[in-house]
XYZ file of C-alpha atoms in Angstrom:
554
model
C 145.349 76.356 42.698
C 142.369 74.836 44.320
C 139.772 77.189 45.561
C 137.833 76.515 48.728
C 134.341 77.727 49.265
C 133.860 80.230 52.035
C 132.066 78.748 55.030
C 128.407 79.562 55.274
C 127.820 81.874 58.232
C 125.348 80.670 60.823
C 121.950 82.255 60.688
C 121.536 85.453 62.687
C 120.146 84.909 66.131
C 117.261 87.296 65.624
C 116.039 85.366 62.553
C 116.087 82.009 64.330
C 113.558 83.008 66.940
C 110.078 81.710 66.270
C 107.507 84.135 65.033
C 104.898 85.615 67.347
C 102.219 83.210 66.184
C 104.386 80.172 66.904
C 105.959 81.217 70.196
C 104.006 79.384 72.861
C 105.712 81.311 75.647
C 104.049 84.539 74.543
C 100.723 82.744 74.187
C 101.059 81.365 77.723
C 101.826 84.853 79.030
C 98.779 86.312 77.300
C 96.573 83.597 78.813
C 98.019 84.305 82.281
C 97.398 88.040 81.908
C 93.874 87.353 80.696
C 93.168 85.145 83.723
C 94.417 87.850 86.087
C 92.367 90.473 84.239
C 89.233 88.335 84.551
C 89.751 87.924 88.294
C 90.323 91.627 88.958
C 87.878 92.824 86.312
C 85.125 90.559 87.607
C 85.536 92.019 91.092
C 85.311 95.567 89.752
C 82.353 94.611 87.576
C 80.509 93.300 90.600
C 81.194 96.513 92.497
C 80.120 98.718 89.570
C 76.909 96.784 88.952
C 76.024 96.810 92.628
C 76.696 100.519 92.848
C 74.574 101.206 89.752
C 71.773 99.005 91.090
C 71.577 100.930 94.366
C 73.057 104.332 93.611
C 71.275 106.122 96.409
C 72.348 103.517 98.954
C 75.976 103.679 97.831
C 75.999 107.468 98.041
C 74.286 107.438 101.425
C 76.956 105.033 102.698
C 79.522 107.848 102.535
C 78.538 109.014 105.994
C 80.336 109.875 109.215
C 80.847 106.185 110.083
C 82.676 105.493 106.836
C 85.010 108.443 107.242
C 85.587 107.552 110.892
C 86.656 104.065 109.789
C 88.900 105.586 107.120
C 90.531 107.872 109.702
C 91.171 104.959 112.050
C 92.623 102.932 109.164
C 95.135 105.662 108.398
C 95.836 106.409 112.068
C 96.594 102.836 113.088
C 98.760 102.354 109.994
C 100.713 105.526 110.793
C 101.215 104.528 114.432
C 102.143 100.952 113.501
C 104.674 102.127 110.926
C 106.224 104.632 113.345
C 106.502 102.100 116.172
C 108.055 99.582 113.783
C 110.457 101.838 111.873
C 112.112 103.809 114.687
C 113.191 100.774 116.770
C 114.162 98.888 113.598
C 116.738 101.569 112.733
C 118.554 101.094 116.032
C 118.189 97.301 116.055
C 119.639 97.103 112.530
C 122.494 99.384 113.534
C 123.208 97.246 116.594
C 123.345 94.138 114.415
C 125.627 95.866 111.914
C 128.004 97.134 114.602
C 128.547 93.617 115.973
C 128.834 91.271 112.956
C 130.389 88.376 114.873
C 128.768 88.309 118.293
C 127.290 84.981 119.474
C 123.623 84.664 118.693
C 123.561 87.092 115.772
C 122.603 84.354 113.307
C 119.876 83.128 115.666
C 118.359 86.610 115.860
C 118.353 86.976 112.085
C 116.764 83.563 111.615
C 114.184 84.342 114.296
C 113.403 87.651 112.583
C 112.505 85.684 109.450
C 109.902 83.571 111.261
C 107.130 86.245 111.421
C 107.092 86.295 107.618
C 105.916 82.681 107.694
C 103.404 82.824 110.527
C 99.723 83.372 109.687
C 98.328 86.554 111.174
C 95.660 84.709 113.129
C 98.328 82.573 114.823
C 100.166 85.713 115.887
C 96.908 87.195 117.179
C 96.458 84.133 119.404
C 100.029 84.531 120.636
C 99.477 88.187 121.502
C 96.291 87.302 123.407
C 98.021 84.446 125.216
C 100.721 86.879 126.324
C 98.890 90.147 126.942
C 95.209 89.149 127.066
C 92.934 89.353 130.087
C 93.922 85.803 131.045
C 97.397 86.019 129.477
C 100.747 85.220 131.033
C 101.444 88.907 131.757
C 97.942 89.793 132.971
C 98.935 89.631 136.647
C 101.960 91.859 136.153
C 99.983 94.317 134.032
C 97.177 94.408 136.618
C 99.713 95.235 139.322
C 101.261 97.985 137.239
C 97.866 99.427 136.305
C 96.489 99.235 139.839
C 93.403 97.248 138.832
C 92.142 94.352 136.767
C 93.877 94.195 133.392
C 91.140 94.687 130.736
C 93.055 92.877 128.009
C 94.713 94.112 124.871
C 91.766 94.290 122.488
C 91.514 97.497 120.506
C 94.201 99.795 119.155
C 96.868 98.554 121.564
C 96.471 94.944 120.423
C 96.563 95.972 116.756
C 99.762 97.953 117.306
C 101.515 95.140 119.180
C 100.693 92.586 116.478
C 101.688 94.937 113.641
C 105.003 95.760 115.291
C 105.620 92.035 115.800
C 105.325 91.514 112.056
C 106.965 94.675 110.769
C 109.819 95.301 113.199
C 111.758 92.218 111.995
C 111.015 93.004 108.340
C 112.126 96.629 108.663
C 115.220 95.567 110.607
C 116.311 93.191 107.864
C 115.707 95.807 105.168
C 117.669 98.463 107.068
C 120.451 95.971 107.707
C 120.568 95.294 103.998
C 120.911 99.044 103.402
C 123.807 99.237 105.863
C 125.512 96.367 104.063
C 125.668 98.513 100.923
C 128.090 100.954 102.584
C 131.458 100.533 100.789
C 134.206 98.899 102.812
C 136.521 101.810 102.012
C 134.348 104.127 104.079
C 134.607 101.872 107.101
C 138.350 101.509 106.590
C 138.737 105.280 106.449
C 136.531 105.725 109.512
C 138.714 103.264 111.407
C 141.887 105.064 110.367
C 140.438 108.409 111.462
C 139.349 106.972 114.790
C 135.679 107.850 114.390
C 133.469 107.193 117.356
C 129.952 105.774 117.373
C 128.257 109.173 117.009
C 130.444 110.379 114.140
C 130.255 107.103 112.201
C 126.466 107.062 112.561
C 126.087 110.669 111.404
C 128.527 110.502 108.490
C 128.327 106.871 107.290
C 125.345 104.927 108.592
C 122.619 107.545 108.607
C 123.006 108.488 104.900
C 122.485 104.816 103.950
C 119.544 104.468 106.318
C 118.021 107.758 105.189
C 118.109 106.652 101.544
C 116.113 103.499 102.321
C 113.863 105.057 104.961
C 111.052 106.321 102.663
C 110.736 102.993 100.875
C 110.799 100.870 104.041
C 108.379 103.165 105.852
C 106.024 103.201 102.878
C 106.109 99.410 102.609
C 105.297 98.947 106.298
C 102.541 101.549 106.047
C 101.004 99.679 103.105
C 101.118 96.369 104.979
C 99.342 97.979 107.939
C 96.730 99.808 105.894
C 95.722 96.519 104.202
C 95.781 94.480 107.409
C 92.656 92.381 107.831
C 93.132 89.390 110.128
C 94.920 91.304 112.890
C 92.204 93.960 113.078
C 89.434 91.359 112.812
C 90.723 89.335 115.767
C 92.185 92.112 117.945
C 90.146 95.163 116.928
C 87.639 94.919 119.685
C 84.576 96.603 118.193
C 83.407 99.432 115.915
C 85.825 101.934 117.460
C 88.800 99.881 116.243
C 87.696 98.852 112.753
C 89.538 99.351 109.470
C 88.058 99.542 106.003
C 88.776 95.900 105.170
C 87.135 94.622 108.348
C 84.163 96.937 107.749
C 83.776 95.446 104.241
C 83.676 91.968 105.740
C 81.147 92.985 108.383
C 78.924 94.707 105.815
C 78.663 91.525 103.734
C 78.692 88.732 106.313
C 76.780 90.281 109.216
C 74.881 93.386 108.090
C 74.414 92.234 104.478
C 74.570 95.813 103.243
C 76.119 95.567 99.743
C 75.771 99.308 99.134
C 77.924 100.117 102.155
C 80.364 97.366 101.184
C 80.746 98.962 97.744
C 81.411 102.393 99.251
C 83.960 100.960 101.683
C 85.640 98.972 98.918
C 85.963 101.993 96.636
C 87.562 104.005 99.422
C 89.894 101.122 100.296
C 91.006 100.830 96.657
C 91.637 104.573 96.468
C 93.787 104.519 99.616
C 95.710 101.433 98.560
C 96.410 102.771 95.078
C 97.648 106.059 96.516
C 100.050 104.221 98.840
C 101.306 101.826 96.146
C 101.925 104.576 93.607
C 103.774 106.545 96.271
C 105.893 103.446 96.922
C 106.664 103.139 93.233
C 107.825 106.747 93.154
C 110.050 106.017 96.136
C 111.382 102.813 94.571
C 110.178 100.653 97.429
C 110.008 96.867 97.298
C 106.286 96.120 97.563
C 106.692 92.373 97.999
C 109.229 92.197 100.783
C 111.664 89.318 100.868
C 111.800 86.267 103.048
C 115.449 85.514 102.196
C 117.369 88.751 102.457
C 121.091 88.208 102.181
C 123.049 89.512 105.135
C 126.741 90.181 104.519
C 129.016 90.250 107.521
C 131.603 93.017 107.453
C 134.230 94.250 109.901
C 133.022 97.610 111.155
C 134.475 100.237 113.415
C 134.912 98.665 116.816
C 132.296 99.603 119.412
C 133.131 100.805 122.898
C 131.970 99.147 126.097
C 129.123 101.563 126.686
C 127.816 101.204 123.147
C 128.200 97.420 123.305
C 126.182 97.238 126.523
C 123.466 99.498 125.094
C 123.277 97.450 121.885
C 123.103 94.232 123.896
C 120.120 95.548 125.880
C 118.442 96.699 122.667
C 118.920 93.353 120.930
C 117.721 91.390 123.961
C 114.594 93.554 124.155
C 113.880 93.106 120.432
C 114.499 89.370 120.716
C 112.138 89.082 123.690
C 109.438 91.111 121.944
C 109.533 88.943 118.814
C 110.010 85.617 120.574
C 107.357 86.285 123.239
C 104.193 85.767 121.151
C 105.738 82.743 119.431
C 106.647 81.129 122.735
C 103.211 81.969 124.160
C 101.575 80.333 121.121
C 103.594 77.155 121.660
C 102.867 76.996 125.410
C 99.157 77.703 124.976
C 98.935 75.144 122.189
C 100.672 72.481 124.252
C 98.205 73.082 127.084
C 95.337 72.267 124.726
C 94.081 68.732 124.214
C 95.923 68.175 120.940
C 95.065 64.489 120.687
C 91.354 65.233 121.001
C 91.621 68.010 118.426
C 93.508 65.770 116.017
C 90.783 63.150 116.394
C 87.902 65.515 115.596
C 86.449 64.976 112.153
C 85.932 68.731 111.753
C 89.617 69.447 112.397
C 90.758 66.644 110.095
C 88.467 67.840 107.323
C 89.600 71.454 107.754
C 93.245 70.350 107.632
C 92.686 68.333 104.460
C 90.740 71.202 102.888
C 93.507 73.664 103.783
C 96.235 71.469 102.327
C 94.303 70.719 99.140
C 93.367 74.353 98.509
C 96.877 75.552 99.356
C 98.414 72.973 97.005
C 96.119 73.948 94.145
C 96.742 77.625 94.813
C 100.517 77.109 94.836
C 100.365 75.159 91.552
C 98.315 77.881 89.893
C 100.567 80.617 91.274
C 103.719 78.911 89.962
C 102.106 78.370 86.551
C 101.013 81.999 86.267
C 104.418 83.269 87.382
C 106.334 81.009 84.988
C 104.051 81.933 82.088
C 104.614 85.651 82.654
C 108.365 85.200 83.083
C 108.693 83.187 79.868
C 106.536 85.628 77.911
C 108.521 88.625 79.168
C 111.798 87.002 78.155
C 110.499 85.990 74.734
C 109.169 89.486 74.074
C 112.453 91.043 75.196
C 114.431 88.823 72.822
C 112.083 89.600 69.956
C 112.269 93.329 70.651
C 116.039 93.529 70.634
C 117.235 97.069 71.314
C 113.871 98.762 70.687
C 111.470 100.152 73.229
C 109.323 97.878 75.348
C 105.896 97.099 73.987
C 102.775 97.392 76.111
C 102.510 93.595 76.350
C 106.094 93.300 77.557
C 105.555 95.977 80.188
C 102.470 94.153 81.408
C 104.328 90.854 81.748
C 107.243 92.646 83.377
C 105.654 94.944 85.970
C 101.919 94.568 85.423
C 101.769 91.485 87.608
C 102.792 93.591 90.604
C 99.635 95.685 90.283
C 97.630 92.850 91.819
C 98.987 94.112 95.136
C 96.944 97.280 94.656
C 93.742 95.279 95.167
C 93.725 93.477 98.551
C 92.213 89.960 98.745
C 89.204 91.135 100.737
C 88.382 93.620 97.953
C 88.546 90.902 95.302
C 86.398 88.694 97.466
C 83.866 91.470 98.088
C 83.542 92.224 94.376
C 82.937 88.612 93.436
C 80.660 88.133 96.446
C 78.247 90.864 95.332
C 78.523 89.693 91.707
C 77.810 86.020 92.366
C 75.046 86.490 94.907
C 72.617 87.239 92.053
C 73.573 83.992 90.277
C 73.111 81.454 93.050
C 74.637 80.333 96.321
C 77.950 82.185 96.642
C 79.275 79.744 99.227
C 79.412 76.897 96.702
C 82.236 78.652 94.833
C 84.345 79.084 97.985
C 87.090 76.633 96.886
C 87.452 78.317 93.478
C 87.656 81.799 94.984
C 90.155 80.769 97.655
C 92.438 79.042 95.141
C 92.387 81.755 92.482
C 92.694 84.808 94.745
C 95.456 83.311 96.874
C 97.310 82.177 93.747
C 97.255 85.657 92.242
C 98.264 87.276 95.533
C 101.267 84.927 95.849
C 102.276 85.342 92.200
C 104.591 88.390 92.670
C 106.564 86.450 95.287
C 106.792 83.450 92.966
C 108.074 85.681 90.161
C 110.859 86.934 92.423
C 111.933 83.351 93.111
C 111.783 82.048 89.519
C 112.746 84.946 87.264
C 116.513 85.198 88.013
C 117.057 81.502 87.305
C 114.992 81.554 84.102
C 116.707 84.658 82.742
C 120.152 83.181 83.472
C 119.201 79.910 81.780
C 117.845 81.790 78.767
C 121.114 83.678 78.397
C 122.957 80.371 78.148
C 120.537 78.278 76.097
C 118.379 80.621 74.005
C 120.594 80.651 70.906
C 121.098 76.890 70.924
C 117.378 76.187 71.389
C 116.529 78.545 68.529
C 119.075 76.957 66.189
C 117.960 73.406 67.017
C 114.271 74.266 66.925
C 113.659 73.174 70.518
C 110.574 74.884 71.888
C 107.384 74.297 73.774
C 107.097 71.242 75.973
C 110.390 69.743 74.793
C 112.318 72.852 75.811
C 110.602 73.015 79.182
C 111.296 69.335 79.852
C 114.837 69.052 78.520
C 116.376 72.509 78.965
C 114.460 74.653 81.459
C 113.238 72.121 84.001
C 116.691 71.046 85.327
C 117.477 74.711 86.011
C 114.045 75.745 87.302
C 113.293 72.723 89.458
C 114.555 74.245 92.710
C 113.348 77.834 92.114
C 109.933 76.486 91.190
C 109.924 74.366 94.322
C 110.827 77.439 96.374
C 108.022 79.446 94.790
C 105.600 76.555 95.297
C 106.442 76.165 98.990
C 106.230 79.916 99.636
C 102.922 80.270 97.758
C 101.509 77.270 99.594
C 102.563 78.774 102.916
C 100.850 82.089 102.124
C 97.675 80.362 101.023
C 97.619 77.988 103.985
C 97.442 80.792 106.534
C 95.237 83.228 104.613
C 91.914 84.305 106.088
C 90.919 87.121 103.728
C 88.834 85.247 101.148
C 87.672 82.278 103.186
C 86.296 84.700 105.804
C 83.759 85.843 103.174
C 83.076 82.580 101.344
C 83.603 80.054 104.140
C 80.743 78.017 105.576
C 80.132 74.875 107.580
C 80.672 72.809 104.433
C 83.925 74.533 103.375
C 86.258 75.291 106.282
C 90.000 75.809 106.371
C 92.165 75.766 109.470
C 92.242 79.591 109.774
C 88.446 79.719 109.334
C 87.919 77.009 111.956
C 90.350 78.749 114.291
C 88.407 82.010 113.942
C 85.152 80.156 114.617
C 86.568 78.586 117.806
C 87.735 82.025 118.960
C 84.287 83.455 118.275
C 82.661 80.757 120.398
C 85.165 81.402 123.247
C 86.779 77.975 122.919
C 90.210 79.497 123.499
C 91.969 76.238 124.346
C 90.894 74.667 121.071
C 91.877 77.837 119.215
C 95.344 77.728 120.806
C 95.807 74.107 119.752
C 94.702 74.842 116.197
C 97.033 77.853 116.100
C 99.967 75.663 117.080
C 99.127 73.114 114.394
C 98.718 75.786 111.715
C 101.890 77.596 112.747
C 103.942 74.401 112.607
C 102.645 73.604 109.116
C 103.594 77.069 107.849
C 107.009 76.968 109.526
C 107.794 73.635 107.891
C 106.897 75.100 104.510
C 109.064 78.155 105.228
C 112.032 75.953 106.096
C 111.526 73.961 102.912
C 111.350 77.145 100.816
C 114.422 78.570 102.539
C 116.423 75.386 102.053
C 115.465 75.071 98.416
C 116.217 78.740 97.829
C 119.718 78.388 99.279
C 120.396 75.249 97.237
C 119.204 77.019 94.083
C 121.469 80.018 94.746
C 124.461 77.703 95.140
């Protein structure tokens, strides 16, 4: 008899993974975390040093003005959230009750547009519609029985916030309604449930479960609003903490008060974010929510007519500022604006800084995603290590610190080292990159994790790692998700005003900064033209990101 040797079993998967010292993915993740820590830690260091340098001034800054600003910050956020959430519930229900009516897809696509528009563009649209010289000023003057004073102040802030948050809340509530099992709707149809019964027994439980998270998210977006309040606030009586920080540094040059305002802003933001985490809310939102059409209980004529009126009103409210922005921009002398060297330079500066910011954001996001996956594979079935938790959820904590707070911290830190305005490009790129990073992670992580499930064992057995793995294995899978993340991060950076408002100058101007300057000098026609140009750039980037995201999902 001839004996055959038993085949040698392949090496165990766990033993083929590279060791910690040789896994470049973990090293890249550590470097990314260190860069984020330096950015946030430097801002806090600047605030601490400034507070220690002028302790009495920082303590004295906690006066009645500061607490009045804090009260207005909370009050406008509460009103904005309430005015956004309540209508969104009924608009989402109207959309869910009529899954096949003509124009439903148009409304959903239009409701995604505010996510791409810069806040300063929306502010111009609100002024063009409801301002003292707006399209509705005559009608509003007739209704009010006198000259229309304009919409500056709390009313303008509320209108702009609802414009942004009503569509977002509607899409999130619609997503919650889509989670209702089809069996419940089938049973409701068999039992002949009417609109009131189906809402009370089927729809409201789903909406109620998502209500705390959606309301908390909208509240957080309103409490950290900067550009809207800066352009539509209308004076000290309508000022939030973030705008007060900006005014303390750029106009009053009172670092002690800026430190006190920043500390209070951080405390409020952290309280809101931790409350959101307890509620399980999505703190990053989503520009590409999936909407599943489903056959619901048929609606009666009265309900259909009421829903039609509600949807038309919501459509008009959201489309109005966008249409006003387009009309006001077309009335401007666009050819003259395009020929100005200042506008051309601001456009080039915006595109360059946004491109660099998007590249850095994608690199940071990919580094954290790869490190998290490598650490998870190394861990196996054990508990998560601190480093893995940081790469997994720690990146989301950057949302606790708003951009204006990061800018304020570095502003007071760098002013003792030289001219702070010379580092404007670096600050704009780094802060915007870190702020866009959580959104980039959401776009890249599913594709990378799925690719790792398929290829990790083979790469470990063949010894493919580092640059070769990224080029040969990961890049074909990640090309479209990375492009989506890049386009979305570039869009966010292109329309941001938070950091450049502090560090901008005549030598370093972006389109939002130039637009704000033209508004401040009452050159409203030029501002409208610049708003149209900036809005079109951001919309193109949104369409690119949306298209790439859909191709990647297929």
